[in-house]
Coordinates of C-alpha atoms and ligand atoms in Angstrom, one line a residue:
M1 CA 108.5 102.2 89.6
C2 CA 108.0 98.5 89.2
G3 CA 109.1 95.9 86.7
I4 CA 106.6 94.3 84.3
V5 CA 107.1 91.2 82.0
G6 CA 104.8 89.4 79.7
Y7 CA 105.0 86.6 77.2
I8 CA 102.8 85.1 74.5
G9 CA 104.0 82.5 72.0
H10 CA 105.0 78.9 71.6
R11 CA 107.4 78.6 74.6
E12 CA 106.6 78.0 78.3
A13 CA 105.9 81.4 79.6
Y14 CA 106.8 80.8 83.3
P15 CA 110.6 80.5 83.1
I16 CA 110.8 83.5 80.8
I17 CA 108.7 85.6 83.1
L18 CA 110.5 84.5 86.2
K19 CA 114.0 85.2 84.8
G20 CA 112.7 88.5 83.4
L21 CA 111.4 89.6 86.8
Q22 CA 114.8 88.8 88.3
R23 CA 116.4 91.0 85.8
L24 CA 113.9 93.8 86.5
E25 CA 114.2 93.6 90.2
Y26 CA 116.4 96.7 90.1
R27 CA 113.1 98.6 89.4
G28 CA 111.5 97.4 92.7
Y29 CA 111.6 94.4 94.9
D30 CA 109.1 94.6 97.7
S31 CA 106.7 92.0 96.2
A32 CA 106.2 90.0 93.1
G33 CA 103.6 87.9 91.3
I34 CA 102.9 86.0 88.1
A35 CA 99.6 85.1 86.3
L36 CA 99.7 82.3 83.7
Y37 CA 97.0 81.0 81.4
D38 CA 97.2 77.2 81.4
G39 CA 95.0 76.6 78.5
N40 CA 91.7 76.7 80.5
N41 CA 92.2 79.1 83.3
I42 CA 94.3 81.8 84.9
K43 CA 96.7 80.6 87.6
L44 CA 97.9 83.4 89.8
S45 CA 100.4 83.5 92.6
K46 CA 101.9 86.6 94.3
T47 CA 103.7 87.4 97.5
K48 CA 105.4 90.1 99.5
G49 CA 109.1 89.8 99.1
K50 CA 111.5 89.2 96.3
V51 CA 111.2 87.2 93.1
A52 CA 113.2 84.4 94.8
D53 CA 110.4 84.2 97.5
L54 CA 107.8 84.1 94.8
K55 CA 109.6 81.2 93.0
E56 CA 109.6 79.2 96.2
R57 CA 106.0 79.8 96.9
L58 CA 104.6 79.7 93.4
E59 CA 105.9 76.3 92.4
N60 CA 104.1 74.7 95.4
E61 CA 100.9 76.7 94.7
I62 CA 100.1 76.6 91.0
T63 CA 100.9 74.7 87.9
T64 CA 103.4 76.6 85.9
T65 CA 102.5 75.4 82.4
G66 CA 101.1 77.8 79.8
N67 CA 102.2 79.9 76.8
L68 CA 100.7 83.1 78.0
G69 CA 101.6 85.0 81.2
I70 CA 102.4 88.2 82.9
G71 CA 104.5 89.0 85.9
H72 CA 105.4 92.0 88.1
T73 CA 108.0 93.0 90.6
R74 CA 106.8 95.9 92.8
W75 CA 108.0 99.1 94.5
A76 CA 104.9 100.1 96.5
T77 CA 103.2 103.4 95.9
H78 CA 99.5 102.8 96.8
G79 CA 99.1 100.2 99.6
I80 CA 101.9 98.7 101.7
P81 CA 103.9 95.8 100.4
N82 CA 101.9 92.7 101.2
D83 CA 100.5 89.7 99.3
V84 CA 97.2 91.2 98.5
N85 CA 98.6 94.5 97.1
S86 CA 101.1 92.6 95.0
H87 CA 100.4 92.4 91.2
P88 CA 98.9 90.9 89.1
H89 CA 95.3 91.9 89.9
Y90 CA 92.1 90.3 88.8
S91 CA 89.0 92.1 87.8
N92 CA 85.8 91.2 89.8
S93 CA 84.7 88.6 87.3
G94 CA 88.1 86.9 87.4
D95 CA 88.3 87.1 83.6
L96 CA 90.8 89.9 83.3
V97 CA 94.2 90.2 84.8
I98 CA 96.6 93.2 84.9
I99 CA 100.1 94.3 85.8
H100 CA 100.9 98.0 86.1
N101 CA 103.9 100.2 86.6
G102 CA 102.9 103.7 87.6
I103 CA 100.3 105.6 89.5
I104 CA 96.6 106.3 88.8
E105 CA 96.1 109.6 90.5
N106 CA 92.3 109.8 90.3
Y107 CA 91.8 106.2 91.4
E108 CA 89.8 107.2 94.5
A109 CA 87.1 108.9 92.5
I110 CA 86.9 106.0 90.0
K111 CA 86.8 103.5 92.9
T112 CA 83.9 105.3 94.6
E113 CA 82.0 105.2 91.3
L114 CA 82.7 101.5 90.8
I115 CA 81.7 100.6 94.4
K116 CA 78.3 102.3 93.6
R117 CA 78.0 100.0 90.7
G118 CA 78.6 96.9 92.9
Y119 CA 82.4 96.4 92.5
T120 CA 84.4 95.2 95.4
F121 CA 88.1 95.5 96.1
N122 CA 90.5 93.3 97.8
S123 CA 93.6 95.5 97.8
D124 CA 94.4 99.1 98.5
T125 CA 95.9 99.6 95.0
D126 CA 95.1 102.0 92.2
T127 CA 95.8 99.1 89.8
E128 CA 92.8 97.0 91.0
V129 CA 90.7 100.0 90.4
L130 CA 92.0 100.3 86.8
I131 CA 91.3 96.7 85.9
N132 CA 87.8 96.9 87.2
L133 CA 87.2 100.1 85.3
I134 CA 88.4 98.3 82.1
E135 CA 86.0 95.4 83.0
E136 CA 83.1 97.9 83.5
V137 CA 83.7 99.6 80.2
K138 CA 84.0 96.2 78.4
K139 CA 80.7 95.0 79.8
K140 CA 78.7 98.2 79.6
Q141 CA 79.8 99.2 76.1
G142 CA 80.1 95.6 74.7
V143 CA 83.6 96.3 73.3
K144 CA 86.6 94.2 72.9
L145 CA 89.4 94.2 75.4
G146 CA 91.7 96.6 73.4
K147 CA 88.9 99.2 73.0
A148 CA 87.9 98.8 76.7
V149 CA 91.5 99.5 77.8
Q150 CA 91.6 102.5 75.5
I151 CA 88.4 104.0 76.8
A152 CA 89.3 103.4 80.4
L153 CA 92.8 105.0 80.0
N154 CA 91.1 108.1 78.6
E155 CA 89.4 108.4 81.9
V156 CA 92.4 108.1 84.2
V157 CA 95.0 110.6 85.2
G158 CA 98.5 109.4 86.0
A159 CA 101.2 107.3 84.7
Y160 CA 101.2 103.7 83.5
A161 CA 102.8 100.9 81.6
I162 CA 100.3 98.1 81.7
A163 CA 99.7 94.6 80.3
V164 CA 96.3 93.1 80.5
F165 CA 94.8 89.8 79.2
D166 CA 91.4 88.2 79.1
K167 CA 91.1 84.4 79.8
N168 CA 88.4 84.2 77.2
K169 CA 90.7 85.5 74.6
P170 CA 94.0 83.9 75.3
N171 CA 95.7 84.8 72.0
E172 CA 96.4 88.5 72.9
I173 CA 97.9 90.8 75.5
V174 CA 96.9 94.5 75.5
V175 CA 99.6 96.9 76.5
A176 CA 99.7 100.7 76.9
K177 CA 102.1 103.3 78.1
L178 CA 102.2 106.8 79.6
G179 CA 105.1 108.0 81.6
S180 CA 106.5 104.5 82.4
P181 CA 108.6 102.5 79.9
L182 CA 107.3 99.6 77.9
A183 CA 109.2 97.5 75.3
I184 CA 107.8 94.8 73.1
G185 CA 110.2 92.2 71.9
V186 CA 109.2 90.8 68.6
G187 CA 110.2 87.2 67.9
D188 CA 109.1 84.5 65.5
E189 CA 105.5 83.8 66.3
E190 CA 106.0 85.1 69.8
F191 CA 106.0 88.4 71.7
F192 CA 107.7 89.6 74.9
I193 CA 106.6 92.6 76.9
A194 CA 108.8 94.2 79.5
S195 CA 109.8 97.4 81.2
D196 CA 113.1 97.2 79.4
A197 CA 114.6 94.7 76.9
S198 CA 116.7 92.7 79.4
P199 CA 114.0 90.0 80.0
F200 CA 114.0 89.0 76.3
I201 CA 117.5 89.8 75.1
E202 CA 118.4 86.1 74.6
F203 CA 115.3 85.5 72.5
T204 CA 115.1 88.4 70.1
K205 CA 117.1 91.5 69.2
N206 CA 114.1 93.2 67.7
A207 CA 112.2 95.6 70.0
I208 CA 109.6 98.3 69.7
Y209 CA 109.5 100.9 72.4
L210 CA 106.0 102.3 72.9
E211 CA 105.9 106.1 73.2
D212 CA 103.8 107.9 75.7
E213 CA 100.0 107.7 75.1
E214 CA 100.4 104.7 72.8
M215 CA 98.8 101.3 73.1
A216 CA 99.0 98.0 71.2
V217 CA 97.2 94.7 71.0
V218 CA 99.9 92.1 70.8
R219 CA 98.1 89.2 69.1
L220 CA 99.5 85.9 67.9
G221 CA 99.7 85.6 64.2
K222 CA 99.2 89.3 63.6
K223 CA 101.5 92.2 63.0
I224 CA 101.7 94.7 65.9
K225 CA 99.3 97.6 65.5
I226 CA 100.1 100.7 67.6
R227 CA 97.5 103.3 68.3
K228 CA 97.3 106.6 70.0
I229 CA 95.2 106.2 73.1
K230 CA 93.6 109.6 72.8
D231 CA 92.4 109.7 69.2
D232 CA 92.8 106.1 68.0
S233 CA 95.1 107.1 65.1
L234 CA 97.5 104.4 63.9
V235 CA 101.3 104.9 64.5
N236 CA 104.0 103.2 62.5
P237 CA 105.9 100.8 64.7
L238 CA 109.6 101.6 64.8
M239 CA 111.6 98.4 65.2
Q240 CA 114.9 98.9 66.9
E241 CA 117.8 96.5 66.9
L242 CA 119.1 95.8 70.5
K243 CA 122.8 96.3 70.8
F244 CA 123.6 94.6 74.1
N245 CA 123.9 91.0 74.9
L246 CA 123.1 88.6 77.8
E247 CA 126.6 88.5 79.2
Q248 CA 126.4 92.3 79.8
I249 CA 123.5 91.9 82.1
E250 CA 124.8 88.9 84.1
K251 CA 127.2 89.0 87.1
G252 CA 130.1 87.5 85.2
G253 CA 131.7 85.8 88.3
Y254 CA 131.4 88.8 90.6
E255 CA 129.6 88.4 93.9
H256 CA 127.4 91.5 93.2
F257 CA 126.5 93.6 90.2
M258 CA 127.8 96.7 92.0
L259 CA 131.3 95.2 92.3
K260 CA 131.2 94.1 88.6
E261 CA 130.1 97.6 87.6
I262 CA 132.9 99.2 89.7
Y263 CA 135.4 96.9 87.9
E264 CA 133.9 97.7 84.5
Q265 CA 134.8 101.3 84.7
P266 CA 138.0 101.3 82.8
H267 CA 136.2 99.6 79.9
A268 CA 133.1 101.7 80.3
I269 CA 135.0 105.0 80.2
R270 CA 136.9 103.8 77.1
D271 CA 133.5 102.9 75.5
T272 CA 132.3 106.4 76.4
Y273 CA 135.0 108.2 74.6
R274 CA 135.6 105.8 71.8
G275 CA 135.2 107.5 68.5
R276 CA 134.7 110.9 70.2
L277 CA 138.1 111.5 71.7
L278 CA 140.8 111.7 69.0
A279 CA 143.7 112.8 71.1
K280 CA 146.4 112.6 68.4
E281 CA 144.3 114.6 66.0
G282 CA 143.2 117.0 68.7
I283 CA 139.5 116.5 68.0
V284 CA 136.5 115.9 70.1
R285 CA 133.7 114.5 67.9
M286 CA 130.2 114.7 69.2
S287 CA 127.5 115.0 66.7
G288 CA 124.8 115.9 69.2
V289 CA 126.8 119.0 70.2
E290 CA 128.2 119.7 66.7
N291 CA 124.7 119.8 65.2
H292 CA 123.6 122.4 67.8
K293 CA 126.8 124.2 68.3
E294 CA 125.2 127.6 68.0
K295 CA 122.7 126.8 70.8
F296 CA 125.6 126.0 73.1
L297 CA 127.9 128.9 72.1
N298 CA 125.2 131.5 72.2
A299 CA 123.6 130.3 75.4
N300 CA 123.3 132.7 78.3
R301 CA 123.9 129.8 80.6
I302 CA 123.7 126.0 81.0
I303 CA 121.2 124.7 83.5
I304 CA 121.9 121.1 84.5
V305 CA 119.0 119.1 85.9
A306 CA 119.3 115.6 87.5
C307 CA 118.8 113.6 90.6
G308 CA 121.0 111.6 93.0
T309 CA 124.3 110.5 91.6
S310 CA 123.5 112.1 88.2
W311 CA 123.1 115.4 90.0
H312 CA 126.6 114.9 91.5
A313 CA 128.0 114.3 88.0
G314 CA 126.2 117.6 87.1
L315 CA 128.1 119.4 89.9
V316 CA 131.4 118.1 88.6
A317 CA 130.3 119.4 85.2
E318 CA 129.6 122.8 86.6
Y319 CA 133.3 123.1 87.7
I320 CA 134.6 121.9 84.3
F321 CA 132.2 124.0 82.1
E322 CA 132.9 127.2 84.1
D323 CA 136.6 126.5 84.5
I324 CA 137.5 125.4 81.0
A325 CA 134.7 126.6 78.7
R326 CA 133.9 129.7 80.7
I327 CA 130.1 129.1 80.4
P328 CA 128.0 129.9 83.4
V329 CA 126.3 126.9 84.8
E330 CA 123.6 126.2 87.3
V331 CA 122.9 122.7 88.7
E332 CA 119.5 122.0 89.9
Y333 CA 117.7 119.0 91.5
A334 CA 115.2 118.2 88.9
S335 CA 112.6 117.7 91.6
E336 CA 113.0 121.2 92.9
F337 CA 113.4 122.8 89.5
R338 CA 110.1 121.4 88.1
Y339 CA 108.1 123.0 90.9
R340 CA 109.8 126.3 91.7
N341 CA 108.7 128.4 88.7
P342 CA 112.3 128.9 87.5
V343 CA 113.2 131.6 85.1
I344 CA 114.0 129.8 81.8
T345 CA 114.4 131.4 78.4
N346 CA 115.1 130.3 74.9
K347 CA 118.7 131.4 75.4
D348 CA 119.2 128.7 78.0
V349 CA 120.6 125.3 77.3
V350 CA 119.4 122.6 79.7
I351 CA 121.4 119.5 80.1
A352 CA 119.5 116.6 81.7
I353 CA 121.6 113.8 83.1
S354 CA 120.1 110.4 83.8
Q355 CA 121.5 106.9 83.8
S356 CA 118.1 105.2 83.4
G357 CA 116.6 108.0 81.2
E358 CA 113.3 107.3 83.1
T359 CA 113.6 109.4 86.2
A360 CA 110.2 111.1 86.6
D361 CA 111.4 114.3 88.1
T362 CA 114.1 114.7 85.4
L363 CA 111.6 114.1 82.7
A364 CA 109.2 116.7 84.1
A365 CA 112.1 119.2 84.4
I366 CA 112.8 118.6 80.7
K367 CA 109.2 119.1 79.7
L368 CA 109.1 122.4 81.7
A369 CA 112.3 123.6 80.1
K370 CA 111.1 122.8 76.6
S371 CA 107.8 124.6 77.2
H372 CA 109.8 127.7 77.9
G373 CA 111.7 127.4 74.7
A374 CA 115.0 126.1 76.1
F375 CA 117.1 123.8 74.1
V376 CA 117.4 120.5 76.0
F377 CA 120.3 118.1 75.7
G378 CA 120.2 114.6 77.3
V379 CA 123.1 112.7 78.8
C380 CA 121.7 109.2 79.3
N381 CA 122.9 105.6 79.5
V382 CA 119.8 103.7 78.5
V383 CA 119.4 103.8 74.7
G384 CA 115.9 104.7 73.6
S385 CA 114.8 105.7 77.1
S386 CA 112.1 108.3 77.7
I387 CA 114.6 111.1 78.4
A388 CA 116.7 110.2 75.4
R389 CA 113.6 110.5 73.3
E390 CA 112.2 113.6 75.0
T391 CA 115.3 115.8 74.6
D392 CA 116.2 117.8 71.5
A393 CA 119.6 116.2 71.2
G394 CA 122.0 114.2 73.4
A395 CA 124.9 112.0 74.0
Y396 CA 124.8 108.5 75.3
T397 CA 127.3 107.4 78.0
H398 CA 127.6 103.9 76.5
A399 CA 128.4 102.5 80.0
G400 CA 126.4 99.3 79.3
P401 CA 123.6 98.1 81.6
E402 CA 123.9 99.2 85.2
I403 CA 122.0 96.8 87.4
G404 CA 123.2 97.6 90.9
V405 CA 121.0 100.2 92.5
A406 CA 124.0 102.1 93.6
S407 CA 125.2 104.0 90.6
T408 CA 129.0 103.6 89.9
K409 CA 130.0 103.4 86.3
A410 CA 127.1 105.6 85.3
F411 CA 128.7 108.4 87.4
T412 CA 132.2 108.2 85.9
T413 CA 130.9 107.8 82.3
Q414 CA 128.6 110.8 82.8
I415 CA 131.6 112.8 83.9
T416 CA 133.5 111.6 80.8
V417 CA 130.7 112.7 78.4
L418 CA 130.3 116.1 80.2
T419 CA 134.1 116.6 80.1
L420 CA 134.2 115.9 76.4
I421 CA 131.4 118.4 75.8
A422 CA 133.1 121.0 77.9
L423 CA 136.4 120.5 76.0
K424 CA 134.6 120.7 72.7
L425 CA 132.9 124.0 73.6
A426 CA 136.0 125.4 75.1
K427 CA 137.9 124.8 71.9
E428 CA 135.1 126.2 69.8
K429 CA 135.0 129.3 72.0
G430 CA 138.7 129.7 72.0
A431 CA 138.5 129.6 75.8
I432 CA 141.3 127.1 76.1
S433 CA 144.8 127.2 74.6
N434 CA 145.7 124.6 72.0
S435 CA 148.3 123.1 74.2
Q436 CA 146.0 122.8 77.2
F437 CA 143.3 121.3 75.0
H438 CA 145.7 118.7 73.7
Y439 CA 147.0 118.0 77.2
H440 CA 143.4 117.5 78.5
L441 CA 142.6 115.1 75.7
E442 CA 145.8 113.1 76.3
E443 CA 145.1 112.9 80.1
L444 CA 141.5 111.9 79.5
E445 CA 142.7 109.1 77.2
L446 CA 144.9 107.8 80.1
I447 CA 142.1 107.7 82.6
P448 CA 141.0 104.1 82.0
E449 CA 144.4 102.7 82.8
K450 CA 144.6 104.9 85.9
V451 CA 141.3 103.6 87.0
E452 CA 142.6 100.1 86.6
K453 CA 145.6 101.1 88.8
A454 CA 143.2 102.6 91.4
L455 CA 141.3 99.3 91.5
K456 CA 144.4 97.5 92.5
S457 CA 144.1 99.0 96.0
D458 CA 141.0 96.9 96.5
E459 CA 142.5 94.6 99.2
H460 CA 143.9 97.6 101.1
I461 CA 140.5 99.4 100.8
K462 CA 138.8 96.3 102.2
S463 CA 141.0 96.3 105.3
V464 CA 140.2 100.0 105.8
A465 CA 136.5 99.2 105.4
K466 CA 136.9 96.5 108.2
T467 CA 138.1 99.2 110.6
Y468 CA 135.2 101.5 110.0
K469 CA 132.3 99.2 109.2
D470 CA 130.7 99.7 112.7
A471 CA 130.8 103.5 112.5
A472 CA 127.4 105.2 113.2
N473 CA 128.2 108.3 111.2
C474 CA 130.8 109.4 108.7
L475 CA 131.9 112.6 107.1
Y476 CA 133.2 113.0 103.6
L477 CA 135.2 116.1 102.7
G478 CA 136.5 117.4 99.4
R479 CA 137.2 120.8 97.7
G480 CA 136.7 122.1 94.2
Y481 CA 136.2 119.4 91.7
N482 CA 136.2 116.9 94.5
F483 CA 133.5 118.4 96.6
P484 CA 130.8 116.6 94.5
V485 CA 132.9 113.4 94.9
A486 CA 132.5 113.8 98.7
L487 CA 128.8 114.1 98.3
E488 CA 128.8 111.0 96.0
G489 CA 131.0 109.0 98.5
A490 CA 128.5 109.8 101.3
L491 CA 125.5 108.8 99.2
K492 CA 127.1 105.5 98.2
L493 CA 127.7 104.6 101.9
K494 CA 124.2 105.7 103.0
E495 CA 122.3 103.9 100.4
I496 CA 123.9 100.5 100.6
S497 CA 125.2 100.2 104.2
Y498 CA 122.5 102.4 105.9
I499 CA 125.2 104.2 107.8
H500 CA 124.5 107.9 108.2
A501 CA 127.0 109.9 106.1
E502 CA 127.3 113.5 105.0
G503 CA 129.4 115.1 102.3
Y504 CA 130.8 118.6 102.7
P505 CA 133.1 121.1 101.0
A506 CA 136.1 120.7 103.3
A507 CA 136.3 124.4 104.2
E508 CA 132.6 124.4 105.3
M509 CA 133.5 122.0 108.1
K510 CA 134.4 124.8 110.4
H511 CA 130.9 126.4 109.9
G512 CA 129.2 123.6 111.7
P513 CA 130.1 119.9 111.1
I514 CA 133.3 120.3 113.0
A515 CA 131.2 120.1 116.1
L516 CA 130.5 116.4 115.3
I517 CA 134.1 115.4 115.3
D518 CA 135.5 113.3 118.1
E519 CA 137.5 110.1 118.3
H520 CA 134.5 108.0 117.0
M521 CA 134.0 110.0 113.7
P522 CA 135.7 108.6 110.6
V523 CA 136.3 111.5 108.1
F524 CA 137.0 110.5 104.5
V525 CA 139.0 113.4 103.0
I526 CA 139.9 113.8 99.3
A527 CA 143.4 115.3 99.5
T528 CA 144.9 114.9 96.0
K529 CA 148.0 116.9 95.0
K530 CA 146.3 119.1 92.4
G531 CA 143.4 120.9 93.9
H532 CA 143.8 123.1 97.0
Y533 CA 146.2 120.6 98.5
E534 CA 147.6 122.9 101.2
K535 CA 144.1 124.1 102.2
V536 CA 142.9 120.5 102.5
V537 CA 146.0 119.6 104.6
S538 CA 145.0 122.4 107.0
N539 CA 141.5 121.0 107.2
I540 CA 143.0 117.6 108.0
Q541 CA 145.0 119.2 110.8
E542 CA 141.8 120.6 112.2
I543 CA 140.2 117.2 112.2
K544 CA 143.3 115.7 113.8
S545 CA 143.3 118.2 116.6
R546 CA 139.8 117.0 117.5
K547 CA 140.8 113.4 117.4
G548 CA 138.7 112.5 114.3
K549 CA 139.8 109.4 112.4
I550 CA 141.2 110.5 109.0
I551 CA 141.0 108.3 105.9
A552 CA 142.6 110.3 103.1
I553 CA 142.5 109.7 99.3
V554 CA 145.9 110.9 98.2
T555 CA 148.0 111.1 95.1
E556 CA 150.5 108.3 94.8
G557 CA 153.8 109.2 96.5
D558 CA 152.2 111.7 98.9
V559 CA 154.2 112.4 102.0
D560 CA 152.5 115.1 104.0
V561 CA 149.0 113.7 104.4
K562 CA 150.5 110.3 105.1
K563 CA 152.0 111.8 108.3
L564 CA 148.7 113.0 109.5
A565 CA 146.1 110.5 108.4
D566 CA 145.2 107.2 110.1
H567 CA 144.9 105.6 106.7
T568 CA 145.7 106.7 103.2
I569 CA 144.5 105.3 99.9
E570 CA 146.6 106.2 96.9
I571 CA 145.4 107.0 93.4
P572 CA 147.4 107.8 90.3
E573 CA 148.1 111.4 89.5
T574 CA 146.0 113.3 86.9
I575 CA 144.9 116.9 86.2
E576 CA 142.5 118.4 88.7
S577 CA 139.5 118.5 86.4
L578 CA 139.8 114.7 85.8
S579 CA 140.6 113.7 89.3
P580 CA 136.9 112.9 90.2
L581 CA 137.2 110.0 87.8
L582 CA 139.8 108.5 90.1
T583 CA 139.0 109.7 93.6
T584 CA 135.5 108.2 93.3
I585 CA 136.9 104.7 92.8
P586 CA 138.2 104.0 96.4
L587 CA 135.0 105.6 97.8
Q588 CA 132.8 103.2 95.8
L589 CA 134.9 100.2 97.0
L590 CA 134.8 101.3 100.6
S591 CA 131.1 101.5 100.6
Y592 CA 130.8 98.2 98.8
H593 CA 133.0 96.4 101.3
I594 CA 131.4 98.0 104.3
A595 CA 127.9 97.0 103.1
V596 CA 129.1 93.4 102.4
M597 CA 130.7 93.1 105.8
L598 CA 127.4 94.3 107.4
N599 CA 125.5 91.7 105.4
K600 CA 123.4 94.2 103.5
N601 CA 121.8 93.6 100.2
V602 CA 124.3 95.5 98.1
D603 CA 122.5 95.4 94.8
Q604 CA 119.0 95.9 96.2
P605 CA 119.2 98.2 99.2
R606 CA 116.0 98.6 101.2
N607 CA 113.4 101.1 100.2
L608 CA 115.2 101.9 96.9
A609 CA 114.8 101.1 93.2
K610 CA 117.0 101.7 90.3
S611 CA 114.7 103.8 88.2
V612 CA 112.6 106.3 90.1
T613 CA 109.7 106.7 87.7
V614 CA 107.4 108.2 90.3
E615 CA 107.6 111.6 91.9
Ligands
M6R701 O1 118.6 107.1 86.4 P1 119.0 108.4 87.0 O2 120.4 108.7 86.8 O3 118.1 109.5 86.6 O4 118.8 108.2 88.6 C1 118.9 109.2 89.5 C2 119.0 108.7 90.9 O5 117.8 108.0 91.2 C3 120.2 107.7 91.1 O6 121.4 108.3 90.7 C4 120.2 107.3 92.6 O7 120.6 108.4 93.4 C5 121.3 106.2 92.7 N1 120.7 105.1 93.5 C6 122.5 106.6 93.4 O8 123.4 105.5 93.5

């Protein structure tokens, strides 16, 4: 779960790599480093801290000229974040240098063997072991770098996206991938290497995404040759055209990516349903579902696997699939599902939800489901990601790049896609009346403008945030469709402000959490008109009697809750099944403002990374 960048060509490598690392910091940001070849030697600088810290240090430490280089931004797995454990890593001779995203599981055994052969190690990392294994193979077998990498990788167990170069052969970079993403940008007499295409989007729109167990020698003046690491067979490179642009991955005047992404939601939701939702015609067009209709319609059940926010979107989908399409659904944490020997049959449809499409646990859950014969459908944002490729069919969310570590537009666009699927299946099954189907489509089409309206409460939400920014704990309550939104609201607050928060189904409160309520406890309650309103009002009364502070998300024009709550935040009215698309907006903004007021790093919260590509 790190970011890697490389460049070889006619430009100065340093600014490209530095900028690229900044764009990839969402993948990890506890240390960073760069190695450049200056025409004679390798210049390497690395440090604990962020890419900005590296920049400050590096420009005093090394010359930054050179047309070949590699860089890394780290999320530590083996070895604490410090200067020495940061990447790139040299081999013992100092000839080879490597960057690595992933984990080499059998590194201890290899290290022991290498130590016996006289190798020494500076760091605690598995990566330094790998580069020395490559060096040992190269020397012992007298092979070229590409071959040495291939032989070494056949000896390791684990996951990797690596880039390696040799100072004695400065016209090539060797790259390989298993389990971690690796994209090669192909320009005119130049190549870019990165964990995703964002570091090179302004230079080329042509990219090749390596598949698992593939490697390539990226050599100047040559066409890229991709080989299978195991059997050396050649693979035809599939060139893809990148569809996003630079503007989409920059902050565009917002202070943080998270805020930009919250405000992008009206647009993102529209992009998600564009061409799929034809409200006037009464049609939901989704080829991924259409082409496998029988699988869905004959399924015994749908199993949804995901992690974090995507899991919360899965919980919302459980309500809508069961409520509208009458298909039984189970929602599983991918990390539990993959290890608990679940009963899966070829009559199950598994839906894997993932913004990044790279989450290791979700990928493993998919592989497990496929091995049992289940049909696996992916709901991903990142086009061409591992999950998008691994699944039998799928639907992209088309939310555009999400850079802030806290997921916002990914959540609402995932719900949009899942709602469209549920509606399509409900119609096919005859589980929904024509009029209800049309009504749902029309309401869904109106959601973007209602989100815009909900965003207008931002200033008011900021003032509420000010009141509660120093809370030590918070509770989030919701019922029905909005129970998962309560979980999501609590997760948003936890991850960016480090305030402890818990989400609960409102009625569960009396089975335990009510003991926590006193005059210091802010309780965020989703109390919209459609959706167990009276019951939630009773829950609010229970909080009030115990002096809890009530911040309620209500439907515009609400009277009853306003009388009880300390603060209310209004959202436009919609049908219950679509309400999560609106109720989540004020909760995102609340977390955002609290984190900003507490001076937290909103886009890069501590200990987290955007893509969790390790277990
Ligand atoms: O890329 P994915 O959707 O698979 O990521 C899953 C979680 O890691 C992610 O949602 C995480 O919980 C976010 N930081 C939440 O904001």
